[in-house]
Amino acid sequence: MQLFDVYSLFDVTPVKASGCTIWDDKGQEYLDLYGGHAVISVGHSHPHYVQALKDQLDKIGFYSNSVRNPLQEELAARLGEISGYPDYSLFLDNSGAESNENALKLASFHTGKDRVIAFRKSFHGRTSGAVAVTDNPGIVSPFNAVHKVSYCDLNDTQGVEKVLEGGDVAGVIIEAIQGCGGINIPRPGFLAELRALCDKYGACLIMDEVQCGYGRSGKFFAHQWDGVSADIVTLGKGIANGFPCGGILISPKFKASKGLLGTTFGGNYLAMAAALAVLDIIEDEGLVQNALEVGEYLKASIPASPLIKEVRGRGLMIGIEFNVPVAPIRSQLLYEKHIFTGVAGKNMIRLLAPLVLTKAQADTFIQAFKEVLK
Ligand code: PMP
């Protein structure tokens, strides 16, 4: 059997990693400023994380959600505290897209309505519901027509209100910082205006924090830069540092009932051990603060260049927008300078380093980047 050929692959085979460093099968060392799409939060193979997974596997690896799992309860309590949502509930699933699916369904159950407002350039995942609220060229689904989605421009409060006036909107879903769409930060006040509109029209405000959340922006959640709260916050990526895990934080206004949501693997022991170890490390090592400090340092160190149009982002979520396609620059960074970076669209280099990045590692990137820009 062969692999179904859907991914564009770089000719690199990682076999080992530690912190922000990766080694390939030929022993070549790389600096990781991408974290495998923002997944590596506390660094590759952190010793505390590795030990926690090994210890858990020695005890019990899996059982279904038909028995009590104290690790889920511990994660809920600790996540409530660290995220500033202590009175919310936690539902655990396995990925970012699944978290968004659950959020959309919950919003619809709660309101009895079925339209969703999403934003241009958004990305919410590849399952049929999540992809229907995604606006990204090249990411399509034959099932979009079965979902009622209205796309609005980011920052267009009037446009959103016009759709809400139709009276059939269950929820508004938004990334507090758009990731795949090009590191777009809503203008100050826009999220608060959305909050007020959702309250006025009885719609649910869903914050997709899959990419921008979990400390990456320099606050635990990126929407907290705007001082607003969501009805549902969706999680994935960094929550368990690469062990598949997702979840949603749910406002007390939603009523749970048996069977309303469910999943076989969600909240399993190994995922919970991984997620708890991630919170230990985020707290012990002050990683939210580190993301802010090193991220701002890195952003400020990016040199001016006639090739660069704009640098934007928060914390360790940084986009460098060029006037030209970046594919050759990214290849040069990888193959000549041995640095992993990401892209958004054709013209943006996207940096999503592990939250443990040091200023010295940021300097290494800046030096290499300057040489590539020459
Ligand atoms: N939401 C956002 C903002 C994302 O960036 C992504 C993944 N890039 C997803 C949802 C989907 O997550 P997953 O790939 O884990 O399903």
Short mmCIF file of C-alpha atoms and ligand atoms in Angstrom, two decimals:
data_model
loop_
_atom_site.label_atom_id
_atom_site.label_comp_id
_atom_site.label_asym_id
_atom_site.label_seq_id
_atom_site.Cartn_x
_atom_site.Cartn_y
_atom_site.Cartn_z
CA MET A 1 0.00 0.00 0.00
CA GLN A 2 1.10 3.57 -0.62
CA LEU A 3 0.28 6.76 1.24
CA PHE A 4 -2.58 8.80 -0.19
CA ASP A 5 -0.63 11.63 -1.74
CA VAL A 6 -2.19 14.81 -0.32
CA TYR A 7 0.73 16.56 1.39
CA SER A 8 3.53 18.59 -0.21
CA LEU A 9 6.60 17.28 1.61
CA PHE A 10 10.02 18.80 2.18
CA ASP A 11 12.89 16.38 1.70
CA VAL A 12 13.74 16.22 5.42
CA THR A 13 13.24 13.23 7.75
CA PRO A 14 13.24 14.26 11.41
CA VAL A 15 14.22 11.44 13.78
CA LYS A 16 14.95 13.26 17.04
CA ALA A 17 14.04 16.55 18.68
CA SER A 18 14.57 18.51 21.89
CA GLY A 19 13.22 21.97 22.79
CA CYS A 20 13.39 24.02 19.57
CA THR A 21 15.95 21.70 17.94
CA ILE A 22 15.31 18.90 15.45
CA TRP A 23 17.79 16.39 14.00
CA ASP A 24 17.25 14.55 10.76
CA ASP A 25 18.26 11.01 9.75
CA LYS A 26 21.64 12.28 8.52
CA GLY A 27 22.45 13.96 11.84
CA GLN A 28 21.81 17.48 10.52
CA GLU A 29 20.55 19.87 13.20
CA TYR A 30 17.66 22.32 12.56
CA LEU A 31 16.12 25.21 14.47
CA ASP A 32 12.33 24.78 14.64
CA LEU A 33 10.44 28.06 14.31
CA TYR A 34 7.26 26.36 13.16
CA GLY A 35 6.47 23.73 15.82
CA GLY A 36 4.68 21.58 13.26
CA HIS A 37 1.84 24.10 12.70
CA ALA A 38 1.95 25.67 16.22
CA VAL A 39 1.56 22.31 17.93
CA ILE A 40 4.80 22.15 19.90
CA SER A 41 4.08 24.44 22.84
CA VAL A 42 6.45 23.36 25.61
CA GLY A 43 9.25 22.22 23.29
CA HIS A 44 9.97 18.89 21.66
CA SER A 45 10.41 15.91 23.99
CA HIS A 46 10.50 17.96 27.19
CA PRO A 47 11.78 15.56 29.92
CA HIS A 48 8.81 16.21 32.25
CA TYR A 49 6.36 15.62 29.38
CA VAL A 50 8.10 12.43 28.24
CA GLN A 51 8.21 11.07 31.79
CA ALA A 52 4.52 11.88 32.38
CA LEU A 53 3.52 9.91 29.26
CA LYS A 54 5.73 6.95 30.15
CA ASP A 55 4.43 6.87 33.73
CA GLN A 56 0.83 7.00 32.52
CA LEU A 57 1.37 4.22 29.99
CA ASP A 58 2.75 2.04 32.78
CA LYS A 59 -0.55 2.49 34.65
CA ILE A 60 -3.42 2.61 32.13
CA GLY A 61 -3.43 3.94 28.59
CA PHE A 62 -7.04 3.88 27.56
CA TYR A 63 -10.57 3.28 28.65
CA SER A 64 -13.79 4.70 27.26
CA ASN A 65 -15.83 7.63 28.52
CA SER A 66 -18.11 5.22 30.39
CA VAL A 67 -16.07 5.37 33.60
CA ARG A 68 -14.81 8.23 35.77
CA ASN A 69 -11.47 9.65 34.69
CA PRO A 70 -9.92 11.81 37.44
CA LEU A 71 -7.31 13.17 35.02
CA GLN A 72 -10.08 14.85 33.01
CA GLU A 73 -11.41 16.46 36.18
CA GLU A 74 -7.94 17.65 37.14
CA LEU A 75 -7.37 19.14 33.69
CA ALA A 76 -10.75 20.91 33.78
CA ALA A 77 -10.01 22.46 37.18
CA ARG A 78 -6.50 23.58 36.26
CA LEU A 79 -7.43 24.84 32.79
CA GLY A 80 -10.31 26.84 34.28
CA GLU A 81 -7.89 28.60 36.62
CA ILE A 82 -5.03 29.28 34.23
CA SER A 83 -7.30 30.43 31.39
CA GLY A 84 -9.47 32.76 33.47
CA TYR A 85 -12.63 30.71 32.80
CA PRO A 86 -13.06 28.94 36.19
CA ASP A 87 -16.85 28.65 35.95
CA TYR A 88 -16.87 27.15 32.41
CA SER A 89 -17.10 23.41 31.65
CA LEU A 90 -14.68 21.38 29.55
CA PHE A 91 -15.55 18.88 26.82
CA LEU A 92 -12.58 16.91 25.51
CA ASP A 93 -12.09 15.72 21.93
CA ASN A 94 -9.18 15.01 19.60
CA SER A 95 -8.39 17.86 17.23
CA GLY A 96 -9.03 21.46 16.33
CA ALA A 97 -11.59 20.68 13.64
CA GLU A 98 -13.50 18.40 15.99
CA SER A 99 -13.52 21.13 18.64
CA ASN A 100 -15.05 23.53 16.13
CA GLU A 101 -17.63 20.92 15.08
CA ASN A 102 -18.66 20.50 18.69
CA ALA A 103 -18.83 24.26 19.20
CA LEU A 104 -21.05 24.75 16.13
CA LYS A 105 -23.38 21.95 17.20
CA LEU A 106 -23.59 23.26 20.74
CA ALA A 107 -24.43 26.76 19.50
CA SER A 108 -27.17 25.30 17.35
CA PHE A 109 -28.59 23.07 20.10
CA HIS A 110 -28.60 26.04 22.47
CA THR A 111 -30.25 28.58 20.18
CA GLY A 112 -32.43 26.27 18.08
CA LYS A 113 -30.99 28.06 15.00
CA ASP A 114 -28.65 26.81 12.32
CA ARG A 115 -26.86 29.66 10.52
CA VAL A 116 -23.24 30.48 11.35
CA ILE A 117 -21.37 33.71 10.68
CA ALA A 118 -17.73 33.22 9.74
CA PHE A 119 -15.06 35.59 8.42
CA ARG A 120 -13.17 35.96 5.19
CA LYS A 121 -9.69 34.37 5.29
CA SER A 122 -10.69 32.20 8.25
CA PHE A 123 -9.47 28.66 8.78
CA HIS A 124 -11.30 26.31 11.13
CA GLY A 125 -10.42 22.78 9.98
CA ARG A 126 -11.15 20.08 7.41
CA THR A 127 -14.21 18.20 8.66
CA SER A 128 -17.36 19.09 6.75
CA GLY A 129 -18.73 21.57 9.30
CA ALA A 130 -15.37 23.15 10.09
CA VAL A 131 -14.44 23.47 6.42
CA ALA A 132 -17.81 25.05 5.67
CA VAL A 133 -16.92 27.97 7.97
CA THR A 134 -13.42 28.16 6.47
CA ASP A 135 -12.64 30.72 3.75
CA ASN A 136 -9.34 29.61 2.28
CA PRO A 137 -8.63 29.16 -1.42
CA GLY A 138 -7.74 25.56 -2.15
CA ILE A 139 -9.52 24.16 0.88
CA VAL A 140 -12.90 23.05 -0.36
CA SER A 141 -15.63 20.62 0.52
CA PRO A 142 -18.45 19.14 -1.55
CA PHE A 143 -20.68 19.49 1.52
CA ASN A 144 -20.47 23.26 1.94
CA ALA A 145 -23.93 23.66 0.45
CA VAL A 146 -25.57 21.76 3.30
CA HIS A 147 -24.30 24.23 5.88
CA LYS A 148 -25.82 27.69 6.27
CA VAL A 149 -22.82 29.99 6.51
CA SER A 150 -22.63 33.73 5.94
CA TYR A 151 -19.13 35.13 5.43
CA CYS A 152 -18.40 38.65 6.62
CA ASP A 153 -15.25 40.74 6.27
CA LEU A 154 -13.09 40.93 9.35
CA ASN A 155 -13.83 44.18 11.23
CA ASP A 156 -17.16 44.77 9.42
CA THR A 157 -19.52 45.14 12.38
CA GLN A 158 -22.36 46.41 10.19
CA GLY A 159 -22.10 43.43 7.88
CA VAL A 160 -22.32 41.07 10.85
CA GLU A 161 -25.34 42.88 12.26
CA LYS A 162 -27.11 42.69 8.91
CA VAL A 163 -26.86 38.89 8.95
CA LEU A 164 -27.87 38.71 12.61
CA GLU A 165 -31.01 40.71 11.80
CA GLY A 166 -32.19 37.71 9.77
CA GLY A 167 -32.91 36.03 13.12
CA ASP A 168 -31.56 32.57 12.21
CA VAL A 169 -27.97 32.80 13.49
CA ALA A 170 -26.79 30.24 16.04
CA GLY A 171 -23.25 31.53 16.37
CA VAL A 172 -20.38 33.66 15.18
CA ILE A 173 -17.05 31.87 14.87
CA ILE A 174 -13.80 33.82 14.77
CA GLU A 175 -10.07 33.32 15.26
CA ALA A 176 -8.87 36.00 17.70
CA ILE A 177 -5.81 36.15 15.43
CA GLN A 178 -6.24 34.58 12.00
CA GLY A 179 -3.48 32.04 11.45
CA CYS A 180 -3.57 30.32 8.06
CA GLY A 181 -5.31 33.38 6.56
CA GLY A 182 -2.22 35.52 7.19
CA ILE A 183 -1.81 36.63 10.84
CA ASN A 184 -4.67 39.11 10.73
CA ILE A 185 -5.50 40.73 14.07
CA PRO A 186 -9.03 42.18 14.38
CA ARG A 187 -8.95 45.94 14.90
CA PRO A 188 -9.17 47.04 18.57
CA GLY A 189 -12.81 47.00 19.66
CA PHE A 190 -14.08 44.60 16.98
CA LEU A 191 -14.28 41.56 19.25
CA ALA A 192 -16.10 43.64 21.88
CA GLU A 193 -18.56 44.79 19.20
CA LEU A 194 -19.13 41.14 18.20
CA ARG A 195 -19.69 40.27 21.87
CA ALA A 196 -22.33 43.00 22.18
CA LEU A 197 -24.04 41.97 18.91
CA CYS A 198 -24.14 38.31 19.93
CA ASP A 199 -25.75 39.31 23.23
CA LYS A 200 -28.26 41.58 21.45
CA TYR A 201 -29.36 38.91 18.97
CA GLY A 202 -28.98 35.82 21.19
CA ALA A 203 -26.17 34.26 19.13
CA CYS A 204 -23.18 32.38 20.58
CA LEU A 205 -19.71 33.86 20.27
CA ILE A 206 -17.22 31.09 19.45
CA MET A 207 -13.52 31.91 19.73
CA ASP A 208 -11.33 29.52 17.77
CA GLU A 209 -8.11 29.52 19.83
CA VAL A 210 -6.77 26.37 18.20
CA GLN A 211 -3.75 28.16 16.73
CA CYS A 212 -3.56 31.52 18.55
CA GLY A 213 -4.39 30.16 22.02
CA TYR A 214 -2.64 28.34 24.82
CA GLY A 215 -0.14 31.09 25.52
CA ARG A 216 1.08 31.64 21.98
CA SER A 217 0.03 35.30 21.75
CA GLY A 218 1.54 36.25 25.10
CA LYS A 219 -1.79 35.91 26.92
CA PHE A 220 -3.35 32.54 27.63
CA PHE A 221 -6.00 33.24 24.99
CA ALA A 222 -5.53 35.77 22.20
CA HIS A 223 -9.07 37.19 22.63
CA GLN A 224 -8.06 38.23 26.15
CA TRP A 225 -5.98 41.03 24.58
CA ASP A 226 -9.37 42.61 23.88
CA GLY A 227 -10.81 41.99 27.32
CA VAL A 228 -13.80 40.05 25.96
CA SER A 229 -15.09 36.62 26.91
CA ALA A 230 -16.46 33.97 24.59
CA ASP A 231 -19.40 31.63 25.02
CA ILE A 232 -17.32 28.76 23.67
CA VAL A 233 -13.53 28.61 23.26
CA THR A 234 -12.14 25.91 20.98
CA LEU A 235 -8.75 24.27 21.54
CA GLY A 236 -6.34 21.94 19.79
CA LYS A 237 -2.71 22.02 18.66
CA GLY A 238 -0.60 23.15 21.66
CA ILE A 239 -2.89 21.70 24.36
CA ALA A 240 -0.93 18.42 24.54
CA ASN A 241 2.29 19.32 22.66
CA GLY A 242 1.69 16.87 19.82
CA PHE A 243 -0.32 14.15 21.50
CA PRO A 244 -3.65 14.39 19.64
CA CYS A 245 -6.05 16.30 21.87
CA GLY A 246 -8.67 19.01 21.55
CA GLY A 247 -11.37 20.49 23.69
CA ILE A 248 -13.92 23.23 24.16
CA LEU A 249 -14.55 25.53 27.11
CA ILE A 250 -18.29 25.99 27.55
CA SER A 251 -20.08 28.86 29.31
CA PRO A 252 -22.36 27.96 32.25
CA LYS A 253 -25.31 29.16 30.17
CA PHE A 254 -25.20 25.93 28.12
CA LYS A 255 -27.07 22.95 29.59
CA ALA A 256 -25.42 19.55 29.30
CA SER A 257 -27.55 16.47 28.76
CA LYS A 258 -26.51 12.83 28.44
CA GLY A 259 -25.39 12.00 24.93
CA LEU A 260 -25.43 15.59 23.64
CA LEU A 261 -21.76 15.34 22.60
CA GLY A 262 -19.43 12.36 22.53
CA THR A 263 -16.25 10.78 21.20
CA THR A 264 -14.38 7.52 21.78
CA PHE A 265 -10.85 8.81 22.23
CA GLY A 266 -11.53 12.29 23.67
CA GLY A 267 -9.99 12.81 27.10
CA ASN A 268 -8.15 9.47 27.18
CA TYR A 269 -5.54 8.90 29.89
CA LEU A 270 -2.51 9.45 27.69
CA ALA A 271 -3.87 12.67 26.22
CA MET A 272 -4.72 13.87 29.73
CA ALA A 273 -1.26 13.01 31.08
CA ALA A 274 0.22 14.94 28.15
CA ALA A 275 -2.11 17.93 28.65
CA LEU A 276 -1.45 18.07 32.40
CA ALA A 277 2.31 17.92 31.82
CA VAL A 278 1.95 20.80 29.34
CA LEU A 279 0.21 22.94 31.97
CA ASP A 280 2.91 22.04 34.54
CA ILE A 281 5.62 23.22 32.16
CA ILE A 282 3.74 26.35 31.02
CA GLU A 283 3.39 27.35 34.68
CA ASP A 284 6.83 26.28 35.95
CA GLU A 285 8.72 27.90 33.09
CA GLY A 286 6.54 31.00 32.67
CA LEU A 287 5.98 30.21 29.02
CA VAL A 288 3.12 32.65 28.37
CA GLN A 289 5.41 35.48 29.48
CA ASN A 290 8.30 33.98 27.50
CA ALA A 291 6.16 33.89 24.36
CA LEU A 292 5.42 37.57 24.83
CA GLU A 293 9.01 38.65 25.56
CA VAL A 294 10.84 36.54 23.00
CA GLY A 295 8.10 37.04 20.42
CA GLU A 296 8.21 40.82 20.71
CA TYR A 297 12.04 40.71 20.67
CA LEU A 298 12.00 38.58 17.52
CA LYS A 299 9.44 40.79 15.81
CA ALA A 300 11.41 43.94 16.62
CA SER A 301 14.63 42.34 15.30
CA ILE A 302 13.29 41.56 11.84
CA PRO A 303 15.27 43.85 9.53
CA ALA A 304 13.66 46.38 7.23
CA SER A 305 13.92 45.31 3.61
CA PRO A 306 12.43 46.48 0.31
CA LEU A 307 11.17 42.89 -0.05
CA ILE A 308 9.15 43.06 3.18
CA LYS A 309 5.74 44.74 3.17
CA GLU A 310 4.72 44.30 6.81
CA VAL A 311 5.52 42.34 9.97
CA ARG A 312 2.58 41.59 12.25
CA GLY A 313 1.55 39.32 15.07
CA ARG A 314 1.51 38.92 18.81
CA GLY A 315 3.89 36.91 20.96
CA LEU A 316 5.19 33.88 19.10
CA MET A 317 2.62 34.15 16.31
CA ILE A 318 4.38 36.26 13.72
CA GLY A 319 3.77 36.87 10.04
CA ILE A 320 6.37 38.45 7.75
CA GLU A 321 4.51 39.62 4.66
CA PHE A 322 6.62 40.01 1.52
CA ASN A 323 6.00 41.82 -1.75
CA VAL A 324 7.09 38.64 -3.52
CA PRO A 325 6.34 34.89 -3.21
CA VAL A 326 8.20 33.41 -0.24
CA ALA A 327 8.61 29.79 -1.36
CA PRO A 328 12.29 30.28 -2.41
CA ILE A 329 13.08 32.12 0.84
CA ARG A 330 11.51 29.36 2.91
CA SER A 331 13.43 26.68 0.99
CA GLN A 332 16.69 28.54 1.49
CA LEU A 333 16.00 28.90 5.22
CA LEU A 334 15.35 25.16 5.44
CA TYR A 335 18.00 23.65 3.18
CA GLU A 336 20.83 26.19 3.61
CA LYS A 337 20.26 27.68 7.06
CA HIS A 338 18.52 24.61 8.54
CA ILE A 339 15.60 26.52 10.00
CA PHE A 340 11.98 25.37 9.84
CA THR A 341 9.45 28.12 9.13
CA GLY A 342 5.86 28.15 7.88
CA VAL A 343 3.91 30.16 5.36
CA ALA A 344 0.46 31.69 5.03
CA GLY A 345 -0.64 32.07 1.44
CA LYS A 346 2.05 32.77 -1.15
CA ASN A 347 3.65 35.91 0.27
CA MET A 348 3.96 35.38 4.02
CA ILE A 349 6.51 33.58 6.17
CA ARG A 350 4.70 32.46 9.33
CA LEU A 351 6.65 31.85 12.54
CA LEU A 352 5.02 29.67 15.21
CA ALA A 353 7.99 28.64 17.34
CA PRO A 354 7.67 26.51 20.46
CA LEU A 355 6.93 28.78 23.43
CA VAL A 356 10.33 27.90 24.95
CA LEU A 357 12.22 29.79 22.23
CA THR A 358 15.17 31.78 23.66
CA LYS A 359 16.44 35.18 22.58
CA ALA A 360 19.68 33.48 21.47
CA GLN A 361 17.66 31.21 19.16
CA ALA A 362 15.74 34.24 17.89
CA ASP A 363 19.14 35.85 17.13
CA THR A 364 20.22 32.75 15.21
CA PHE A 365 17.15 33.09 13.03
CA ILE A 366 17.60 36.82 12.51
CA GLN A 367 21.23 36.36 11.43
CA ALA A 368 20.27 33.64 8.94
CA PHE A 369 17.28 35.62 7.72
CA LYS A 370 19.44 38.67 7.00
CA GLU A 371 21.82 36.52 4.95
CA VAL A 372 18.93 35.03 2.98
CA LEU A 373 17.45 38.47 2.30
CA LYS A 374 20.75 39.53 0.71
N1 PMP B 1 -8.67 26.15 13.73
C1 PMP B 1 -7.54 26.82 13.45
C2 PMP B 1 -7.46 28.28 13.75
C3 PMP B 1 -6.45 26.15 12.88
O1 PMP B 1 -5.33 26.83 12.59
C4 PMP B 1 -6.56 24.76 12.63
C5 PMP B 1 -5.40 23.97 12.03
N2 PMP B 1 -4.51 24.65 11.26
C6 PMP B 1 -7.75 24.12 12.94
C7 PMP B 1 -8.78 24.84 13.50
C8 PMP B 1 -7.92 22.64 12.68
O2 PMP B 1 -7.19 21.87 13.58
P1 PMP B 1 -6.91 20.34 13.27
O3 PMP B 1 -5.99 20.29 12.09
O4 PMP B 1 -6.29 19.83 14.54
O5 PMP B 1 -8.21 19.69 12.99
#
